[in-house]
XYZ file of C-alpha atoms in Angstrom:
774
model
C -13.644 -32.817 5.284
C -13.890 -29.994 2.846
C -11.656 -27.090 3.669
C -11.342 -23.535 2.045
C -7.713 -22.281 1.206
C -5.858 -19.501 -0.204
C -2.800 -19.740 -2.027
C -0.007 -17.894 -3.584
C 0.699 -18.352 -7.213
C 4.211 -18.702 -8.429
C 4.646 -18.470 -12.703
C 1.913 -16.778 -13.333
C 1.679 -14.372 -15.952
C -1.744 -13.799 -17.875
C -5.238 -14.117 -18.024
C -4.555 -17.271 -20.207
C -1.854 -18.603 -17.136
C -4.925 -18.069 -14.357
C -7.441 -20.096 -17.100
C -4.536 -22.748 -17.465
C -4.504 -23.428 -13.564
C -8.474 -23.589 -12.726
C -8.263 -26.178 -15.892
C -5.977 -28.168 -14.426
C -6.587 -28.384 -10.599
C -10.426 -28.848 -11.410
C -9.854 -32.077 -13.232
C -8.353 -33.547 -9.666
C -10.636 -35.764 -7.419
C -11.942 -33.850 -4.850
C -12.097 -30.122 -5.404
C -14.610 -28.768 -5.262
C -13.810 -25.275 -6.605
C -11.042 -22.752 -7.503
C -10.685 -19.238 -8.310
C -7.477 -17.755 -9.455
C -6.947 -14.066 -9.635
C -4.374 -12.467 -11.687
C -4.395 -9.696 -10.110
C -3.525 -10.677 -6.682
C -1.985 -13.647 -8.326
C -3.729 -15.947 -5.700
C -5.713 -19.033 -6.054
C -8.718 -19.693 -3.423
C -9.340 -23.383 -2.981
C -12.180 -25.598 -1.861
C -11.503 -29.451 -1.685
C -11.891 -32.464 0.399
C -8.557 -33.502 2.388
C -9.308 -36.909 1.945
C -8.959 -36.941 -1.249
C -6.165 -34.378 -2.343
C -3.917 -31.453 -1.271
C -1.220 -28.558 -2.172
C 1.458 -31.585 -2.503
C -0.986 -33.112 -5.586
C -1.524 -29.602 -6.877
C 1.375 -28.799 -7.226
C 2.835 -32.259 -9.016
C 0.022 -30.958 -11.386
C 0.745 -27.525 -12.347
C 5.257 -27.571 -11.908
C 5.330 -29.631 -15.084
C 3.014 -26.442 -16.279
C 5.362 -24.005 -15.132
C 3.466 -22.814 -11.743
C 3.307 -23.672 -8.145
C 0.943 -22.583 -5.139
C 2.636 -21.978 -2.066
C 0.639 -21.765 1.268
C -0.723 -18.596 2.295
C -2.942 -19.781 5.461
C -1.241 -21.142 8.817
C -2.038 -25.421 9.052
C -4.569 -26.595 11.085
C -1.007 -27.691 13.647
C -0.755 -23.754 13.476
C -0.547 -24.297 17.716
C 2.917 -26.407 17.119
C 4.429 -22.698 15.212
C 7.015 -21.608 17.757
C 6.311 -17.867 18.582
C 8.814 -15.372 17.969
C 10.070 -15.521 22.175
C 10.020 -19.067 21.973
C 12.383 -19.074 19.363
C 15.097 -16.023 20.506
C 13.713 -14.226 17.789
C 12.651 -10.623 16.601
C 9.309 -10.075 15.172
C 10.979 -9.541 11.734
C 13.353 -12.620 12.320
C 10.843 -14.677 12.996
C 8.106 -13.312 9.728
C 11.839 -13.865 8.017
C 11.952 -17.519 9.020
C 8.285 -18.467 8.337
C 8.485 -16.944 5.120
C 5.958 -14.408 5.578
C 7.685 -12.504 3.971
C 8.514 -13.943 0.830
C 6.479 -13.060 -1.890
C 7.039 -9.310 -1.372
C 10.695 -9.707 -1.467
C 10.530 -12.510 -4.234
C 8.458 -10.034 -6.565
C 11.305 -7.440 -5.558
C 14.057 -10.056 -6.771
C 12.146 -10.790 -9.499
C 11.651 -6.896 -10.636
C 15.508 -6.260 -10.088
C 16.604 -9.436 -12.285
C 13.837 -8.020 -15.465
C 15.482 -4.494 -15.070
C 18.950 -5.766 -15.337
C 18.184 -7.848 -17.900
C 15.982 -4.740 -19.930
C 19.404 -2.406 -18.988
C 21.343 -5.363 -20.715
C 19.250 -4.234 -23.623
C 19.501 -0.769 -23.959
C 22.357 -0.980 -26.233
C 21.024 -4.294 -28.473
C 17.891 -2.285 -29.203
C 19.427 0.995 -29.983
C 21.827 -0.838 -32.762
C 18.478 -3.002 -33.878
C 16.337 0.080 -34.191
C 19.892 2.167 -35.958
C 20.099 -1.016 -38.798
C 16.241 -1.257 -38.973
C 15.787 3.041 -39.814
C 19.077 3.132 -41.795
C 17.784 0.330 -44.492
C 14.240 1.869 -44.145
C 15.481 5.429 -44.874
C 18.257 3.594 -47.737
C 15.213 1.820 -49.348
C 13.496 5.271 -49.437
C 16.692 7.111 -51.182
C 16.468 9.478 -47.912
C 20.242 8.407 -47.106
C 23.082 6.963 -49.292
C 22.829 2.946 -48.615
C 25.768 1.443 -46.366
C 28.812 1.122 -46.981
C 30.288 -2.792 -47.803
C 32.132 -3.429 -44.432
C 29.595 -1.802 -42.502
C 26.895 -4.080 -44.098
C 28.760 -7.480 -43.312
C 29.540 -5.963 -39.937
C 26.310 -5.892 -38.879
C 24.697 -8.737 -40.581
C 27.239 -10.233 -38.234
C 26.681 -8.785 -35.294
C 23.007 -9.039 -35.330
C 22.648 -13.037 -35.044
C 24.683 -12.916 -32.125
C 22.985 -10.063 -30.525
C 19.685 -11.345 -31.351
C 20.594 -15.103 -29.855
C 21.458 -13.593 -26.437
C 18.006 -11.511 -26.963
C 16.098 -14.482 -27.319
C 17.892 -17.224 -25.548
C 19.015 -15.257 -22.551
C 16.400 -12.605 -21.764
C 13.493 -14.437 -24.166
C 13.845 -17.823 -21.959
C 10.425 -17.612 -19.860
C 8.888 -17.422 -23.567
C 10.933 -20.024 -24.940
C 9.820 -22.329 -21.876
C 6.026 -21.673 -22.184
C 6.981 -22.920 -25.762
C 8.391 -26.239 -24.539
C 5.225 -26.745 -21.930
C 3.019 -26.189 -25.044
C 4.798 -28.344 -26.943
C 5.102 -31.137 -24.192
C 1.838 -30.703 -21.949
C -0.651 -29.075 -24.649
C -1.499 -26.093 -22.834
C -0.457 -22.495 -24.094
C -0.504 -18.905 -22.615
C 1.295 -15.454 -23.433
C 4.122 -17.533 -22.752
C 3.669 -19.493 -26.095
C 3.018 -17.041 -28.231
C 5.880 -14.616 -27.893
C 7.962 -17.433 -27.827
C 7.104 -19.005 -30.874
C 6.164 -16.273 -32.916
C 10.116 -14.548 -31.814
C 11.596 -17.866 -32.769
C 9.829 -17.965 -35.789
C 11.721 -15.370 -36.958
C 15.088 -15.662 -34.988
C 15.014 -19.656 -37.317
C 14.046 -18.090 -40.302
C 16.288 -15.279 -40.383
C 19.496 -17.786 -38.659
C 18.129 -20.622 -41.646
C 18.737 -17.566 -44.668
C 21.585 -16.382 -43.108
C 23.172 -19.877 -42.613
C 22.254 -21.148 -46.266
C 22.604 -17.542 -48.401
C 23.964 -18.753 -50.916
C 21.765 -22.038 -51.574
C 18.379 -20.321 -50.875
C 19.219 -17.286 -52.648
C 17.598 -19.060 -55.864
C 14.432 -18.949 -53.795
C 13.398 -15.936 -51.501
C 15.043 -12.485 -50.727
C 18.189 -13.482 -48.478
C 18.578 -9.792 -47.423
C 15.286 -9.849 -45.067
C 16.378 -11.078 -42.037
C 14.228 -10.607 -38.516
C 16.614 -10.890 -36.425
C 16.089 -6.877 -35.446
C 12.288 -8.245 -35.240
C 13.195 -10.247 -32.287
C 15.770 -8.058 -30.258
C 12.556 -5.681 -30.447
C 9.525 -7.771 -29.825
C 11.184 -9.167 -26.674
C 12.662 -5.849 -25.153
C 9.376 -4.186 -25.377
C 7.699 -7.360 -24.011
C 10.057 -7.346 -21.432
C 10.010 -3.276 -20.720
C 5.932 -4.167 -20.635
C 6.186 -6.771 -18.021
C 8.425 -4.859 -15.766
C 6.162 -1.662 -15.859
C 3.181 -4.037 -15.379
C 4.525 -6.136 -12.805
C 5.812 -2.175 -10.640
C 2.411 -1.041 -11.255
C 0.963 -4.374 -10.054
C 3.184 -4.434 -7.112
C 1.486 -0.739 -6.266
C -2.349 -1.305 -6.491
C -2.114 -3.809 -3.488
C -0.369 -1.462 -1.429
C -3.081 -0.850 0.793
C -2.475 -4.050 3.147
C 1.146 -2.984 3.175
C 0.056 0.483 4.209
C -2.683 -1.628 6.944
C -0.115 -3.691 8.471
C 2.209 -0.861 8.640
C -0.531 0.700 11.367
C 0.077 -2.332 13.904
C 2.507 -1.090 16.657
C 5.675 -3.324 16.950
C 5.751 -3.430 20.865
C 3.785 -2.474 23.917
C 4.204 -0.681 27.310
C 2.731 -3.271 29.603
C 2.054 -2.880 33.692
C 3.653 -6.377 35.246
C 3.218 -6.000 38.812
C 4.733 -3.063 39.680
C 6.840 -2.430 36.511
C 6.095 -1.094 33.209
C 7.479 -3.145 30.573
C 8.088 -2.820 26.831
C 7.239 -6.389 25.287
C 5.984 -7.556 21.674
C 2.233 -6.772 21.023
C 2.095 -10.503 20.089
C 2.923 -11.190 23.836
C 0.436 -8.761 24.720
C -2.549 -10.850 26.879
C -6.383 -10.223 27.465
C -6.502 -7.823 30.686
C -2.672 -6.580 30.431
C -3.149 -3.142 31.259
C -1.389 -1.025 28.753
C 0.373 2.633 29.184
C 0.004 4.921 26.132
C 2.077 8.310 26.304
C 1.536 11.334 23.598
C 2.432 10.261 20.021
C 2.475 6.478 20.697
C 0.739 4.135 18.461
C -2.056 1.894 20.395
C -1.006 -1.953 19.984
C -3.970 -3.443 20.271
C -7.717 -2.836 20.815
C -9.137 -2.344 24.376
C -10.578 0.007 27.152
C -9.343 2.989 28.897
C -9.437 2.976 32.516
C -7.430 6.061 33.090
C -6.489 9.051 31.787
C -7.566 11.705 28.751
C -6.751 11.922 25.372
C -7.576 12.963 21.502
C -6.795 9.672 19.098
C -5.563 10.178 15.836
C -7.974 7.115 13.915
C -7.677 9.016 10.857
C -5.321 5.429 9.236
C -8.400 3.304 10.555
C -11.660 4.959 10.283
C -10.713 8.244 7.520
C -11.953 10.641 10.122
C -9.582 13.707 9.845
C -10.346 14.965 13.343
C -9.512 13.142 16.339
C -11.392 12.009 18.863
C -11.660 13.028 22.256
C -10.560 9.746 24.829
C -11.860 9.228 28.211
C -11.969 6.833 30.622
C -14.871 4.017 29.570
C -14.414 5.110 26.084
C -12.911 2.071 23.513
C -9.671 2.724 21.365
C -8.360 0.358 18.803
C -5.261 -1.086 17.656
C -3.014 1.340 14.842
C -4.491 4.763 15.941
C -2.102 7.054 17.484
C -2.150 8.901 20.611
C -1.739 12.787 20.487
C -1.353 15.060 23.447
C -2.201 13.101 26.573
C -1.350 9.916 28.502
C -3.783 7.065 29.284
C -3.632 3.911 30.288
C -6.292 1.113 28.995
C -7.039 -2.226 29.415
C -6.907 -5.034 26.505
C -9.760 -6.361 25.312
C -8.708 -7.742 21.734
C -5.481 -8.866 20.840
C -4.206 -10.489 17.313
C -6.466 -11.163 15.019
C -9.352 -10.392 16.961
C -8.435 -6.640 16.932
C -10.461 -3.922 14.446
C -7.018 -3.775 12.419
C -6.930 -7.827 11.839
C -10.465 -8.075 10.579
C -10.069 -5.107 8.467
C -6.472 -6.526 6.762
C -8.647 -9.605 6.275
C -11.988 -8.204 4.658
C -9.236 -5.987 2.154
C -7.371 -9.330 1.410
C -11.184 -11.038 0.837
C -12.622 -8.102 -1.029
C -9.059 -7.648 -3.102
C -9.204 -11.180 -4.409
C -12.620 -11.952 -5.007
C -14.264 -11.723 -8.516
C -16.607 -9.176 -9.763
C -19.438 -11.098 -11.710
C -18.382 -8.390 -14.669
C -15.210 -10.269 -14.835
C -16.878 -13.129 -16.089
C -16.692 -12.417 -20.056
C -13.289 -11.710 -20.208
C -12.570 -15.234 -17.758
C -14.520 -16.911 -21.075
C -12.256 -15.141 -23.496
C -8.845 -15.569 -22.134
C -9.675 -19.470 -21.573
C -9.853 -19.801 -25.279
C -7.883 -17.103 -26.489
C -4.711 -18.197 -27.222
C -5.410 -21.452 -28.810
C -7.694 -19.383 -31.070
C -4.901 -17.035 -31.902
C -2.548 -19.734 -32.912
C -4.818 -20.812 -35.197
C -5.551 -17.221 -36.548
C -2.194 -17.012 -37.020
C -1.265 -20.438 -38.548
C -4.572 -19.810 -41.175
C -3.171 -16.188 -41.830
C 0.603 -17.860 -42.858
C -1.082 -20.263 -45.137
C -3.527 -17.698 -47.042
C -0.248 -15.384 -47.140
C 1.057 -18.292 -48.859
C -1.880 -19.936 -50.800
C -3.204 -16.610 -52.194
C -0.308 -14.202 -52.089
C 1.760 -16.647 -53.925
C -0.587 -15.726 -57.007
C 0.070 -11.596 -56.729
C 3.467 -11.498 -55.198
C 5.710 -15.035 -55.834
C 6.743 -16.977 -53.119
C 9.962 -15.009 -51.424
C 7.392 -12.110 -50.985
C 4.564 -13.731 -50.317
C 6.492 -15.597 -47.030
C 8.188 -12.952 -46.022
C 4.847 -10.884 -45.839
C 3.611 -14.418 -44.306
C 6.427 -14.687 -41.475
C 4.856 -10.717 -40.402
C 1.607 -11.320 -40.224
C 2.219 -14.699 -38.422
C 5.277 -12.862 -35.641
C 2.739 -10.051 -35.563
C -0.987 -11.862 -34.582
C 1.266 -13.678 -32.396
C 3.040 -11.069 -30.592
C 0.026 -8.121 -30.464
C -2.340 -10.753 -29.051
C -2.750 -9.670 -24.947
C -4.734 -11.559 -22.940
C -2.673 -10.092 -20.143
C -4.909 -6.465 -20.671
C -8.378 -8.501 -21.162
C -7.449 -10.691 -17.398
C -5.803 -7.430 -15.581
C -8.832 -4.964 -16.543
C -10.955 -6.155 -13.696
C -8.893 -7.468 -10.671
C -6.460 -4.477 -10.936
C -9.043 -1.862 -10.332
C -11.095 -4.153 -7.928
C -7.805 -3.804 -5.660
C -7.304 -0.485 -5.920
C -10.861 0.638 -5.894
C -11.382 -1.856 -2.524
C -7.951 -0.448 -1.337
C -8.986 3.048 -1.515
C -12.141 2.169 0.418
C -10.221 1.034 3.196
C -7.773 4.218 3.806
C -11.799 6.053 3.313
C -12.887 3.982 6.452
C -15.253 2.330 4.095
C -14.877 -1.441 4.291
C -15.864 -3.403 0.852
C -16.946 -7.473 1.843
C -16.573 -9.069 -2.140
C -16.288 -7.225 -5.342
C -19.816 -8.625 -6.210
C -21.097 -5.800 -3.728
C -18.736 -3.518 -5.215
C -20.302 -4.086 -8.541
C -23.695 -4.318 -7.416
C -23.547 -1.090 -5.282
C -23.360 1.374 -8.414
C -26.335 0.030 -9.789
C -28.113 1.191 -6.639
C -31.033 3.966 -7.110
C -32.596 3.756 -4.186
C -30.886 4.047 -0.916
C -32.974 3.037 2.648
C -31.928 4.258 6.141
C -32.802 4.229 9.683
C -33.491 7.244 11.088
C -32.024 6.499 14.482
C -27.776 6.511 14.518
C -27.997 7.036 11.113
C -30.005 10.327 9.984
C -29.579 11.514 13.737
C -27.502 11.057 16.079
C -29.019 7.945 18.224
C -29.012 9.825 21.567
C -31.451 12.453 23.356
C -29.555 15.928 23.490
C -30.487 19.204 24.822
C -31.128 21.100 21.640
C -32.702 24.529 23.072
C -34.009 26.715 26.403
C -36.976 28.422 26.241
C -36.332 31.064 28.378
C -39.349 32.703 30.733
C -37.352 34.166 33.258
C -34.608 36.537 34.426
C -32.091 33.891 34.591
C -29.818 33.343 31.489
C -30.193 29.959 30.327
C -26.903 28.807 31.239
C -28.090 29.265 34.831
C -31.124 27.747 34.448
C -29.867 24.687 32.971
C -26.820 24.834 35.797
C -30.037 24.046 38.261
C -31.602 21.600 35.880
C -28.254 19.234 35.428
C -28.286 19.566 39.686
C -31.816 18.289 40.118
C -31.397 15.775 37.040
C -27.910 14.489 38.379
C -29.744 12.111 40.615
C -32.010 10.872 38.320
C -31.571 7.433 35.962
C -33.609 8.735 33.220
C -31.958 8.483 29.997
C -33.288 12.181 29.533
C -31.425 13.382 32.191
C -28.184 12.217 30.686
C -28.795 14.796 28.066
C -28.993 17.514 29.901
C -25.831 16.456 32.527
C -24.300 16.653 29.425
C -24.803 19.274 28.135
C -24.077 20.721 30.874
C -20.381 19.374 31.355
C -19.940 20.119 27.452
C -20.452 23.963 28.512
C -18.566 23.160 32.110
C -21.364 24.900 34.070
C -21.613 24.186 37.301
C -23.432 21.195 39.318
C -24.304 22.353 42.944
C -25.383 20.401 45.598
C -28.553 19.304 45.654
C -31.166 18.994 48.829
C -33.853 17.481 49.789
C -34.553 15.366 46.134
C -37.572 13.364 45.267
C -39.066 11.936 43.039
C -42.659 12.569 41.295
C -43.995 9.330 40.302
C -44.751 9.948 36.493
C -44.926 13.848 36.793
C -41.001 14.527 37.492
C -38.522 15.585 40.819
C -37.989 18.441 43.056
C -34.694 19.429 44.912
C -33.800 22.366 46.853
C -30.334 24.246 45.170
C -28.805 26.869 47.316
C -31.921 27.069 49.875
C -34.516 27.480 46.490
C -36.893 24.774 45.759
C -37.540 23.664 42.471
C -39.692 21.272 40.409
C -38.800 19.507 36.722
C -41.204 17.864 34.607
C -44.081 17.547 32.480
C -47.521 19.154 32.111
C -48.886 17.699 35.180
C -46.859 18.670 37.590
C -46.847 22.018 36.088
C -50.592 21.572 37.176
C -50.664 20.104 40.494
C -48.307 23.577 41.121
C -51.110 25.736 40.087
C -48.792 27.122 37.848
C -50.220 29.579 34.683
C -48.717 27.547 31.667
C -49.704 27.669 27.872
C -49.611 24.115 26.885
C -50.159 24.861 23.033
C -46.514 26.765 23.299
C -45.166 22.767 23.390
C -47.521 21.211 21.217
C -45.674 22.538 17.967
C -42.287 20.945 19.301
C -43.890 17.534 20.804
C -44.942 17.205 17.329
C -41.857 17.120 15.836
C -40.664 14.433 18.317
C -39.204 16.904 21.089
C -39.256 16.227 24.503
C -40.354 19.143 27.029
C -38.944 18.977 30.201
C -40.083 22.292 32.323
C -38.423 23.810 35.118
C -40.395 26.017 37.783
C -40.322 27.404 41.108
C -43.058 27.540 43.257
C -43.858 31.016 41.674
C -43.485 30.616 38.083
C -42.778 28.415 34.769
C -38.893 29.508 34.751
C -38.053 27.828 31.179
C -38.887 25.047 29.222
C -35.893 22.902 27.707
C -36.832 20.385 24.718
C -34.838 17.198 23.951
C -34.622 15.296 20.829
C -32.233 13.018 18.877
C -30.365 15.707 17.189
C -29.633 15.447 13.563
C -26.875 14.495 12.261
C -24.243 17.924 11.131
C -23.737 16.327 8.215
C -27.118 14.186 7.326
C -27.882 16.882 4.927
C -25.185 17.059 2.867
C -25.239 13.529 2.001
C -28.647 13.170 1.276
C -28.525 15.965 -1.192
C -25.576 14.312 -2.562
C -27.045 11.427 -2.652
C -29.960 12.973 -4.950
C -27.095 14.237 -7.130
C -26.095 11.655 -7.880
C -29.662 9.573 -8.654
C -30.275 8.104 -5.660
C -34.136 8.604 -4.044
C -33.703 8.064 -0.013
C -36.268 6.349 2.101
C -36.343 6.688 6.185
C -37.694 3.777 7.884
C -38.186 4.466 11.669
C -40.214 3.695 14.660
C -41.139 7.115 15.429
C -44.658 8.604 15.554
C -45.592 9.896 12.051
C -45.519 13.471 12.652
C -41.795 13.189 14.124
C -40.663 11.128 10.457
C -42.603 14.125 8.619
C -40.382 16.690 10.644
C -37.486 15.142 10.266
C -38.127 13.857 6.376
C -38.841 17.698 5.506
C -35.287 18.643 7.556
C -33.237 16.796 6.015
C -35.234 16.339 2.412
C -35.939 12.555 2.331
C -38.158 11.285 -0.482
C -40.285 8.867 1.030
C -40.961 7.557 4.575
C -42.037 4.771 6.390
C -43.049 5.827 10.645
C -44.380 3.452 13.663
C -42.082 0.690 11.481
C -41.112 -2.807 12.928
C -38.539 -4.855 12.004
C -40.872 -6.877 9.791
C -42.540 -4.055 7.939
C -38.644 -2.207 7.000
C -37.924 -5.796 5.176
C -41.413 -6.016 3.561
C -40.518 -2.066 2.586
C -38.076 -3.570 0.804
C -39.233 -6.492 -0.822
C -41.656 -4.159 -1.799
C -39.233 -1.761 -3.805
C -37.510 -4.775 -5.335
C -40.777 -5.796 -7.101
C -40.489 -1.903 -8.332
C -37.733 -2.950 -10.454
C -35.514 -0.513 -8.077
C -32.126 -1.568 -6.858
C -31.939 -0.930 -3.130
C -29.181 -0.510 -0.401
C -30.181 -0.332 3.474
C -28.131 1.354 5.928
C -28.401 0.581 9.290
C -26.433 -0.783 12.277
C -26.002 -4.008 11.200
C -27.822 -5.804 14.490
C -31.064 -4.514 14.691
C -31.519 -4.438 10.881
C -29.932 -7.695 10.262
C -33.499 -9.052 8.031
C -33.749 -5.833 6.312
C -29.707 -5.862 5.789
C -30.051 -9.269 4.390
C -32.719 -8.656 1.766
C -31.065 -5.664 0.330
C -29.364 -5.764 -2.817
C -26.126 -3.828 -1.273
C -26.573 -4.064 2.945
C -24.354 -1.041 4.548
C -23.320 -1.782 8.384
C -23.316 1.807 9.776
C -20.706 0.834 12.314
C -18.592 1.947 15.097
C -15.068 2.046 15.213
C -15.093 -0.565 17.890
C -17.882 -2.197 15.931
C -16.972 -6.287 16.120
C -19.183 -7.359 13.509
C -18.002 -5.142 10.552
C -18.862 -8.568 8.394
C -22.525 -8.054 8.920
C -23.195 -6.407 5.999
C -21.856 -5.988 2.629
C -20.065 -2.646 3.123
C -18.991 -1.544 6.633
C -18.642 2.328 7.121
C -16.493 2.919 9.985
C -17.697 5.793 12.514
C -20.858 5.595 10.959
C -21.461 8.549 8.946
C -23.615 8.945 6.201
C -21.319 10.942 4.197
C -19.412 7.806 3.815
C -22.333 6.749 2.352
C -21.960 8.690 -0.681
C -18.535 8.077 -0.559
C -19.044 4.245 -0.985
C -21.070 5.487 -4.351
C -19.397 7.695 -5.769
C -15.873 4.868 -5.188
C -18.257 2.090 -6.840
C -19.179 4.137 -9.911
C -15.475 5.602 -10.314
C -14.272 1.729 -9.931
C -16.814 0.245 -12.669
C -16.203 3.445 -14.835
C -12.202 2.129 -14.392
C -13.195 -1.511 -15.150
C -15.132 -0.561 -17.940
C -12.195 1.953 -19.810
C -10.178 -1.085 -18.741
C -12.017 -3.504 -20.495
C -12.985 -1.694 -23.524
C -9.089 -1.049 -24.510
C -8.170 -4.262 -23.927
C -10.743 -5.739 -26.341
C -9.772 -2.578 -28.913
C -6.404 -3.702 -28.865
C -7.201 -6.851 -29.845
C -10.233 -6.339 -31.773
C -7.853 -3.632 -33.939
C -4.290 -5.138 -33.600
C -4.987 -8.917 -34.967
C -7.260 -8.094 -38.173
C -4.143 -5.193 -38.987
C -1.088 -7.642 -37.763
C -2.551 -10.599 -40.174
C -2.813 -7.812 -43.115
C -6.428 -7.908 -43.766
C -6.170 -4.342 -44.601
C -3.396 -5.231 -47.342
C -5.118 -5.577 -50.489
C -6.878 -1.631 -50.163
C -4.828 0.392 -48.200
C -1.431 -1.634 -48.669
C -1.176 -2.319 -44.581
C 0.762 -4.131 -43.094
C 1.589 -3.829 -39.167
C 5.524 -4.739 -38.478
C 6.209 -7.181 -35.757
C 8.284 -4.477 -33.835
C 4.762 -1.852 -33.042
C 3.013 -5.350 -32.751
C 5.079 -5.741 -29.878
C 5.246 -2.298 -28.310
C 0.694 -2.337 -28.497
C 1.193 -5.601 -26.572
C 3.194 -4.174 -24.054
C 1.639 -0.587 -23.602
C -1.470 -2.284 -23.335
C -1.301 -4.116 -20.466
C 0.648 -0.892 -18.577
C -1.999 1.030 -20.168
C -5.134 -0.967 -18.022
C -2.669 -1.234 -14.584
C -1.647 2.055 -15.228
C -5.844 3.210 -15.888
C -6.477 1.470 -12.673
C -3.739 3.316 -10.746
C -5.382 6.508 -11.148
C -8.305 5.423 -9.426
C -6.412 6.079 -6.005
C -5.428 9.452 -6.813
C -9.707 10.622 -7.602
C -11.312 12.616 -4.800
C -14.180 11.024 -3.474
């Protein structure tokens, strides 16, 4: 049976490691596919459980220094005892199951690296002092070191280099050992080989100084190179690991939104229980300032809820009886009770966390080139290093003699091994994706995968559905044309009293408007519906009529129908209010344009994106809305098929099309578009129905999503550029290719610093996305 699992990878330090793991696992019978992400340190494996399992994976990987650890609950997950079953708190239970292990191990690893770095500080300072003194003495800037101090450092440096290489540099030596034993090379192999060669050459020179004096320069040793290179590489790894912890903090922040407990009504009592014990149908009490523990519907009470953590909406949202609330949001001043409808993994917050995890672990197509290079990078670099050493010995001997040629050859050999940085290549894309996806989640922009994020930055046409995207999606009272001596509020109050007994959707628009303005709804008598025309009733003893022009004609009241022609062409629905003697007013009902729609369309134009509006409305209504908002092109009276056809037509013209819709009615069009964008509400279950979901379906978030995509892709391209530049310039420079022309030969010390900073700069550049404003 085929299954798909995600594992946490331990022991992986660079893109070459990821490539080794992929190649090793792919060879195992029963494995259909594997994708390893060096940014998240996860491996996604699709395999046949009848032919292989995680134990077999580890049998192959452990000799190479890697291991996989399960992130998914097993098929027997139901057999795992809950926190309450084991008499534990939620945190203790997580500890018992190892759910907090990964971060703790990362922090422990960081602490160990920090301690080793601190131990290296005095050693590095001594090495730099000796190295600097030698260089300055060589150029007669200062006097040569006295015999005593020269001998002292001559015997001290080998001791310090031995500690540095065999204690701090142990991971690099293990990488070298695995290379000789299993033939698999990664970044650790390069560092291990380079520093060990420098150390062994120096050790041999020190041990057999008298015997070798006649052949080579025994005063030239490379203990300082071994010390400083390992120090720089370890510093780089420490800074990189610390930065990588920050890149993935979006998920941690989302998880921290989850309430730990819930105040539940059980019988006649209020009981505080752990959130994982809340069941469907439970009545939960939410007090001022409390986090909402699960998703549900309010049964009583009124409040404003801060949903900014989940949806990115800055203003608290009014919540009353019948409204939905979601877990992780915070109640402000009021209090209410609600019925739990979604618990555990069903909640919106759980969906968001899952979606962010999957997106951060996915690979963008732009990463393919870096992956290909990383897979052959280390063997190629090893070949270049050996070839350079051989060439220095063969060619250099003719010009400099054996001793000097060997010295130059060793410097170049070590320099090439040290400066080559597959890490920067491997981290260039995933770190930017992790930060970009996390930033999107905090803004209420949920991205399904890295490929969608990459595609979005190329979009040049956005197709939007009018209803619910550009407009509010429900009828609203937008204007009152008053022909009487009463004020507007009095007339709307009379109309709301009449409409209060009507079931028509337009009636709700009038009643909602009256309630929002706290207008009086009086007692209604003699109510009667006049079929196809309107209704009538008696308010405060006066008979009133509300309806269309045919009702007014039946009443024989003078009224110029042409007054309404312009409004009806614009898609507005008029309700005429009259008494027995005259028409009192015309109230206009329409699907109002969202306040942010005009600004959002303008911002999309600034990004070079053309807007096409699809609507089922009459062409006159569509034209009016398009003119008002600034739409480039319209398709009116559109059926679902015609929406699909329009997208195909645009794609045939070579356009990259994004479709923004409600994710349900527009399913075929969303699927056809290059990028499908679901304009979801905060309670939408189907948040996985499109490549990108905008919580609280706000079109201004569409602008932010495109900006985020462009920002992330710009970061990836910058990262890849610098990663390639480091290697394209660094390797030839370290090899001594410029030495015959300019006398340039890169010291392994500077090579180590450059290599360390390459990874740090790539991760640092990705982290900049966090602070940028969308």
